[in-house]
């Protein structure tokens, strides 16, 4: 058994989010500016061996039991099933968040390599709106990817929807019906100030209460006890599944957060909204030992703040957007 990784507020951290690349095959309005982004040079991205070593230190030294692969878009990373197999061998709950566009081609290989759970991000079920939001006409491929994930045996298959007022908030019931019909778990996420253009305002947020009330009026719900998962779950009274809502803005879960994040270039971040990070890549490539890696992680987590303070006057927006940090 390792030593629990505890911050100064007593929160134990056991969940690692790994961004395997900052690149993406979409150019979503939420994630990147219209003119595109400057991608990190390939030689500055962590290798699979470097990712596995950092993950192993966290698992063996600090009892981390959950790893999620993110991006950018993780499926654009060449030979991704090799990394999945390396991390699955650590004996953790291994999951991935993807836009699903190429999942129809990869789902079986990822499952065979040891991936167990999958989240698919999709913010509209309408072809014209999907094209507007992602700048790619790929809704059909994403829907096929969701079907492929179900067929490959991922359990659960979750569908993530970022709701933005005046953009896609009129699709709440459409997504609820989609989840009920497909047997997938739809999670509605409040719009956070991590958009690449920095145009976020509080009035764009569709709140948890509004989401639950809208769905509950059509399909009665009951709340399910919330643990460390950021999503509040609400179960359909007729037994046809459930929904999740992540109220990151109106009712943040910072007090129960157990996550740390590793960026594609090897920066360890103790919060999605952290203003700085510790350079693990430099430590690795400079000949650092596992003890030194563990010390760097401990120091970073010890400095974690109580919460992100969105909507407070003291809130400072991170310099990096979601696509550069990883979800």
Short mmCIF file of C-alpha atoms in Angstrom, two decimals:
data_model
loop_
_atom_site.label_atom_id
_atom_site.label_comp_id
_atom_site.label_asym_id
_atom_site.label_seq_id
_atom_site.Cartn_x
_atom_site.Cartn_y
_atom_site.Cartn_z
CA UNK A 1 0.00 0.00 0.00
CA UNK A 2 1.20 3.49 -0.81
CA UNK A 3 0.85 6.70 1.15
CA UNK A 4 -2.36 8.63 0.42
CA UNK A 5 -1.74 11.89 -1.41
CA UNK A 6 -3.47 14.49 0.74
CA UNK A 7 -3.67 18.26 0.25
CA UNK A 8 -3.77 20.86 3.02
CA UNK A 9 -7.58 20.69 3.10
CA UNK A 10 -7.59 16.95 3.79
CA UNK A 11 -8.70 15.84 0.31
CA UNK A 12 -7.20 12.51 -0.77
CA UNK A 13 -6.23 12.39 -4.46
CA UNK A 14 -6.55 9.14 -6.42
CA UNK A 15 -7.74 10.21 -9.88
CA UNK A 16 -5.27 11.05 -12.67
CA UNK A 17 -6.34 12.78 -15.89
CA UNK A 18 -3.76 12.41 -18.68
CA UNK A 19 -3.83 14.56 -21.80
CA UNK A 20 -2.06 12.40 -24.38
CA UNK A 21 -2.01 15.16 -27.02
CA UNK A 22 -3.08 18.78 -27.42
CA UNK A 23 -4.08 18.16 -31.04
CA UNK A 24 -7.64 17.57 -32.22
CA UNK A 25 -9.50 16.56 -35.37
CA UNK A 26 -12.22 19.12 -34.60
CA UNK A 27 -11.89 22.88 -34.29
CA UNK A 28 -14.70 23.41 -31.80
CA UNK A 29 -15.76 26.96 -31.03
CA UNK A 30 -15.53 26.14 -27.33
CA UNK A 31 -12.01 24.69 -27.48
CA UNK A 32 -10.08 26.76 -29.98
CA UNK A 33 -10.21 30.06 -31.84
CA UNK A 34 -11.38 30.05 -35.45
CA UNK A 35 -7.87 30.71 -36.76
CA UNK A 36 -6.67 27.51 -35.09
CA UNK A 37 -3.94 26.93 -32.51
CA UNK A 38 -0.19 26.50 -32.36
CA UNK A 39 0.27 22.81 -31.55
CA UNK A 40 3.02 21.65 -29.22
CA UNK A 41 5.99 20.23 -31.20
CA UNK A 42 6.03 16.42 -31.18
CA UNK A 43 9.35 16.21 -29.34
CA UNK A 44 7.87 18.17 -26.43
CA UNK A 45 5.00 15.73 -25.96
CA UNK A 46 5.46 12.98 -23.39
CA UNK A 47 6.27 9.56 -24.80
CA UNK A 48 4.18 6.54 -23.86
CA UNK A 49 7.03 5.36 -21.65
CA UNK A 50 7.17 8.69 -19.83
CA UNK A 51 3.41 8.71 -19.31
CA UNK A 52 3.51 5.13 -17.99
CA UNK A 53 6.32 5.97 -15.58
CA UNK A 54 4.52 8.95 -14.08
CA UNK A 55 1.31 6.96 -13.80
CA UNK A 56 3.13 4.06 -12.16
CA UNK A 57 4.65 6.34 -9.53
CA UNK A 58 1.21 7.73 -8.69
CA UNK A 59 -0.34 4.27 -8.52
CA UNK A 60 2.43 2.61 -6.51
CA UNK A 61 3.39 5.50 -4.22
CA UNK A 62 0.00 7.15 -3.68
CA UNK A 63 -2.63 4.46 -4.38
CA UNK A 64 -4.13 6.17 -7.41
CA UNK A 65 -6.87 3.86 -8.69
CA UNK A 66 -8.39 5.82 -11.59
CA UNK A 67 -6.86 7.10 -14.84
CA UNK A 68 -8.66 8.89 -17.66
CA UNK A 69 -7.12 9.64 -21.04
CA UNK A 70 -8.03 12.98 -22.56
CA UNK A 71 -6.71 15.49 -25.11
CA UNK A 72 -7.05 17.55 -27.26
CA UNK A 73 -8.50 14.46 -28.85
CA UNK A 74 -6.76 11.30 -27.60
CA UNK A 75 -7.63 9.16 -30.62
CA UNK A 76 -5.42 11.28 -32.90
CA UNK A 77 -2.38 9.99 -30.98
CA UNK A 78 -0.80 7.25 -33.08
CA UNK A 79 -0.88 3.68 -31.68
CA UNK A 80 -3.06 4.70 -28.74
CA UNK A 81 -3.97 1.07 -27.84
CA UNK A 82 -0.30 0.52 -26.91
CA UNK A 83 -0.54 3.22 -24.24
CA UNK A 84 -3.88 1.83 -23.09
CA UNK A 85 -2.31 -1.59 -22.58
CA UNK A 86 0.60 -0.10 -20.60
CA UNK A 87 -1.75 1.75 -18.25
CA UNK A 88 -4.26 -1.10 -17.97
CA UNK A 89 -1.42 -3.26 -16.66
CA UNK A 90 -1.26 -0.98 -13.60
CA UNK A 91 -4.60 -2.39 -12.45
CA UNK A 92 -6.52 0.89 -12.42
CA UNK A 93 -9.99 1.91 -13.55
CA UNK A 94 -9.02 3.10 -17.04
CA UNK A 95 -11.32 5.38 -19.02
CA UNK A 96 -11.14 7.86 -21.90
CA UNK A 97 -12.91 11.02 -23.05
CA UNK A 98 -13.19 11.44 -26.84
CA UNK A 99 -15.19 13.31 -29.45
CA UNK A 100 -16.03 9.92 -30.94
CA UNK A 101 -15.37 10.81 -34.57
CA UNK A 102 -13.01 7.87 -35.17
CA UNK A 103 -14.29 5.62 -32.41
CA UNK A 104 -16.11 3.43 -34.89
CA UNK A 105 -12.70 2.35 -36.20
CA UNK A 106 -11.00 1.97 -32.80
CA UNK A 107 -13.53 0.86 -30.19
CA UNK A 108 -12.79 -2.87 -30.39
CA UNK A 109 -8.99 -2.36 -30.31
CA UNK A 110 -9.23 -0.03 -27.32
CA UNK A 111 -11.45 -2.47 -25.44
CA UNK A 112 -9.09 -5.34 -26.21
CA UNK A 113 -6.16 -3.29 -24.90
CA UNK A 114 -7.87 -2.81 -21.54
CA UNK A 115 -9.94 0.37 -21.75
CA UNK A 116 -13.09 -0.14 -19.69
CA UNK A 117 -15.16 3.06 -19.75
CA UNK A 118 -15.65 5.85 -22.25
CA UNK A 119 -17.10 9.36 -22.36
CA UNK A 120 -18.09 10.83 -25.72
CA UNK A 121 -18.43 14.60 -26.04
CA UNK A 122 -21.22 15.85 -28.32
CA UNK A 123 -22.91 19.23 -27.95
CA UNK A 124 -25.65 18.97 -30.59
CA UNK A 125 -27.71 16.27 -32.26
CA UNK A 126 -28.60 18.58 -35.16
CA UNK A 127 -26.30 18.31 -38.21
CA UNK A 128 -26.25 22.02 -39.03
CA UNK A 129 -25.58 23.04 -35.44
CA UNK A 130 -23.00 20.31 -34.96
CA UNK A 131 -21.13 21.63 -37.99
CA UNK A 132 -21.30 25.17 -36.63
CA UNK A 133 -19.99 24.14 -33.21
CA UNK A 134 -17.22 21.78 -34.32
CA UNK A 135 -16.40 23.22 -37.75
CA UNK A 136 -16.58 19.66 -39.08
CA UNK A 137 -19.45 17.77 -40.70
CA UNK A 138 -19.00 14.61 -38.64
CA UNK A 139 -22.19 14.09 -36.65
CA UNK A 140 -22.89 10.79 -38.41
CA UNK A 141 -19.42 9.48 -37.51
CA UNK A 142 -19.84 10.49 -33.86
CA UNK A 143 -23.23 8.79 -33.59
CA UNK A 144 -21.70 5.68 -35.16
CA UNK A 145 -18.89 5.94 -32.61
CA UNK A 146 -21.40 5.91 -29.76
CA UNK A 147 -23.01 2.78 -31.20
CA UNK A 148 -19.57 1.19 -31.61
CA UNK A 149 -18.70 1.93 -27.97
CA UNK A 150 -21.88 0.22 -26.79
CA UNK A 151 -21.24 -2.75 -29.07
CA UNK A 152 -17.62 -3.06 -27.84
CA UNK A 153 -18.89 -3.54 -24.30
CA UNK A 154 -17.78 -0.31 -22.63
CA UNK A 155 -19.73 0.10 -19.41
CA UNK A 156 -20.90 2.70 -18.91
CA UNK A 157 -20.92 4.71 -22.12
CA UNK A 158 -21.37 8.34 -21.13
CA UNK A 159 -22.30 11.21 -23.42
CA UNK A 160 -21.03 14.64 -22.31
CA UNK A 161 -23.01 17.74 -23.33
CA UNK A 162 -21.76 21.25 -22.56
CA UNK A 163 -24.85 23.44 -22.49
CA UNK A 164 -24.57 27.08 -23.63
CA UNK A 165 -27.52 29.42 -23.36
CA UNK A 166 -28.78 30.56 -26.72
CA UNK A 167 -26.63 27.96 -28.49
CA UNK A 168 -27.84 24.47 -27.64
CA UNK A 169 -29.98 24.77 -24.51
CA UNK A 170 -33.07 23.98 -26.61
CA UNK A 171 -31.75 20.41 -27.02
CA UNK A 172 -31.96 19.36 -23.37
CA UNK A 173 -34.98 17.12 -23.94
CA UNK A 174 -33.54 15.84 -27.22
CA UNK A 175 -30.45 14.59 -25.39
CA UNK A 176 -32.55 13.13 -22.58
CA UNK A 177 -34.57 11.17 -25.15
CA UNK A 178 -31.36 10.10 -26.91
CA UNK A 179 -29.96 8.65 -23.68
CA UNK A 180 -33.20 6.86 -22.84
CA UNK A 181 -33.46 5.35 -26.31
CA UNK A 182 -29.79 4.35 -26.65
CA UNK A 183 -29.29 3.19 -23.08
CA UNK A 184 -26.35 5.57 -22.56
CA UNK A 185 -25.76 7.91 -19.64
CA UNK A 186 -26.05 11.57 -20.70
CA UNK A 187 -24.18 14.11 -18.57
CA UNK A 188 -24.99 17.79 -18.90
CA UNK A 189 -22.07 20.09 -18.06
CA UNK A 190 -22.35 23.74 -17.09
CA UNK A 191 -20.39 26.02 -19.42
CA UNK A 192 -17.08 26.93 -17.75
CA UNK A 193 -14.67 29.83 -18.41
CA UNK A 194 -12.15 27.71 -20.33
CA UNK A 195 -13.17 28.65 -23.87
CA UNK A 196 -10.27 29.50 -26.15
CA UNK A 197 -11.57 32.96 -27.08
CA UNK A 198 -12.09 34.01 -23.47
CA UNK A 199 -15.62 35.17 -24.25
CA UNK A 200 -17.35 33.28 -21.40
CA UNK A 201 -19.92 35.17 -19.35
CA UNK A 202 -22.04 33.93 -16.45
CA UNK A 203 -25.31 34.51 -18.29
CA UNK A 204 -24.32 31.80 -20.81
CA UNK A 205 -24.47 29.16 -18.08
CA UNK A 206 -27.49 26.86 -18.06
CA UNK A 207 -27.73 25.88 -14.41
CA UNK A 208 -28.15 22.49 -12.83
CA UNK A 209 -31.56 23.48 -11.44
CA UNK A 210 -32.82 24.52 -14.86
CA UNK A 211 -31.58 21.32 -16.50
CA UNK A 212 -33.14 19.03 -13.90
CA UNK A 213 -36.42 20.95 -13.92
CA UNK A 214 -36.68 20.83 -17.72
CA UNK A 215 -36.10 17.08 -17.90
CA UNK A 216 -38.10 16.31 -14.78
CA UNK A 217 -41.18 18.00 -16.18
CA UNK A 218 -41.18 15.55 -19.09
CA UNK A 219 -39.68 12.50 -17.38
CA UNK A 220 -39.93 12.53 -13.56
CA UNK A 221 -36.61 12.12 -11.76
CA UNK A 222 -35.23 11.33 -8.31
CA UNK A 223 -31.80 12.35 -7.03
CA UNK A 224 -29.10 9.76 -6.38
CA UNK A 225 -26.49 10.22 -3.63
CA UNK A 226 -23.39 11.98 -4.93
CA UNK A 227 -19.88 10.79 -4.05
CA UNK A 228 -16.53 11.90 -5.51
CA UNK A 229 -17.94 11.87 -9.03
CA UNK A 230 -18.38 15.46 -10.26
CA UNK A 231 -21.76 14.60 -11.75
CA UNK A 232 -24.92 14.69 -9.70
CA UNK A 233 -27.05 11.74 -10.80
CA UNK A 234 -30.80 11.78 -11.23
CA UNK A 235 -32.65 8.55 -11.94
CA UNK A 236 -35.76 8.29 -14.11
CA UNK A 237 -38.70 7.09 -12.03
CA UNK A 238 -39.85 4.86 -14.88
CA UNK A 239 -36.57 2.91 -14.69
CA UNK A 240 -35.21 3.98 -18.09
CA UNK A 241 -31.76 4.99 -16.94
CA UNK A 242 -30.51 8.23 -15.47
CA UNK A 243 -28.83 11.55 -16.26
CA UNK A 244 -25.88 13.36 -14.74
CA UNK A 245 -25.35 17.08 -14.23
CA UNK A 246 -21.96 18.63 -13.52
CA UNK A 247 -22.67 21.99 -11.83
CA UNK A 248 -19.09 23.25 -12.07
CA UNK A 249 -20.19 26.89 -11.90
CA UNK A 250 -23.35 27.07 -9.78
CA UNK A 251 -22.49 24.35 -7.24
CA UNK A 252 -18.85 23.37 -7.65
CA UNK A 253 -17.64 20.03 -6.27
CA UNK A 254 -14.20 21.36 -5.24
CA UNK A 255 -14.61 20.12 -1.68
CA UNK A 256 -14.75 16.52 -2.89
CA UNK A 257 -12.32 16.80 -5.82
CA UNK A 258 -9.73 14.00 -5.91
CA UNK A 259 -8.07 14.78 -9.27
CA UNK A 260 -4.75 15.85 -10.64
CA UNK A 261 -4.02 16.48 -14.32
CA UNK A 262 -1.02 15.73 -16.49
CA UNK A 263 -0.79 17.84 -19.63
CA UNK A 264 0.48 16.47 -22.93
CA UNK A 265 3.84 18.19 -22.43
CA UNK A 266 4.27 16.88 -18.89
CA UNK A 267 2.93 19.62 -16.65
CA UNK A 268 1.22 18.41 -13.47
CA UNK A 269 -1.77 20.57 -12.49
CA UNK A 270 -3.57 20.17 -9.17
CA UNK A 271 -6.77 21.81 -10.49
CA UNK A 272 -8.42 22.34 -13.85
CA UNK A 273 -8.25 26.07 -13.09
CA UNK A 274 -4.72 26.07 -11.67
CA UNK A 275 -2.60 29.06 -12.65
CA UNK A 276 0.66 27.13 -12.66
CA UNK A 277 1.98 23.58 -12.93
CA UNK A 278 5.07 21.56 -12.07
CA UNK A 279 7.29 20.38 -14.95
CA UNK A 280 7.53 16.59 -14.69
CA UNK A 281 8.87 16.24 -18.23
CA UNK A 282 11.94 18.27 -17.37
CA UNK A 283 12.46 16.16 -14.27
CA UNK A 284 12.13 12.92 -16.24
CA UNK A 285 14.40 13.95 -19.07
CA UNK A 286 16.91 15.40 -16.64
CA UNK A 287 17.47 12.01 -15.04
CA UNK A 288 15.13 12.46 -12.08
CA UNK A 289 14.44 9.47 -9.86
CA UNK A 290 11.05 8.09 -8.88
CA UNK A 291 11.59 9.60 -5.43
CA UNK A 292 12.08 13.02 -7.01
CA UNK A 293 8.97 12.56 -9.12
CA UNK A 294 6.99 11.62 -6.01
CA UNK A 295 8.32 14.67 -4.14
CA UNK A 296 7.35 16.97 -7.02
CA UNK A 297 3.83 15.54 -7.06
CA UNK A 298 3.50 15.86 -3.28
CA UNK A 299 4.58 19.49 -3.36
CA UNK A 300 2.18 20.36 -6.16
CA UNK A 301 -0.83 18.77 -4.47
CA UNK A 302 0.04 20.30 -1.11
CA UNK A 303 -0.33 23.74 -2.71
CA UNK A 304 -3.84 23.03 -4.04
CA UNK A 305 -6.35 25.73 -3.21
CA UNK A 306 -9.78 25.29 -1.65
CA UNK A 307 -11.66 25.95 -4.90
CA UNK A 308 -11.61 27.74 -8.24
CA UNK A 309 -13.85 30.69 -7.15
CA UNK A 310 -15.65 31.12 -10.49
CA UNK A 311 -18.06 34.08 -10.30
CA UNK A 312 -16.04 35.60 -7.45
CA UNK A 313 -14.17 38.86 -7.85
CA UNK A 314 -10.89 37.11 -7.02
CA UNK A 315 -11.29 34.49 -9.79
CA UNK A 316 -8.37 34.46 -12.23
CA UNK A 317 -8.89 32.72 -15.54
CA UNK A 318 -6.17 30.17 -16.50
CA UNK A 319 -4.00 31.09 -19.48
CA UNK A 320 -4.67 27.71 -21.12
CA UNK A 321 -7.94 26.58 -22.68
CA UNK A 322 -9.61 23.21 -22.11
CA UNK A 323 -7.98 21.65 -25.19
CA UNK A 324 -4.53 22.47 -23.79
CA UNK A 325 -5.22 21.21 -20.28
CA UNK A 326 -7.32 18.09 -20.81
CA UNK A 327 -10.74 17.47 -19.29
#
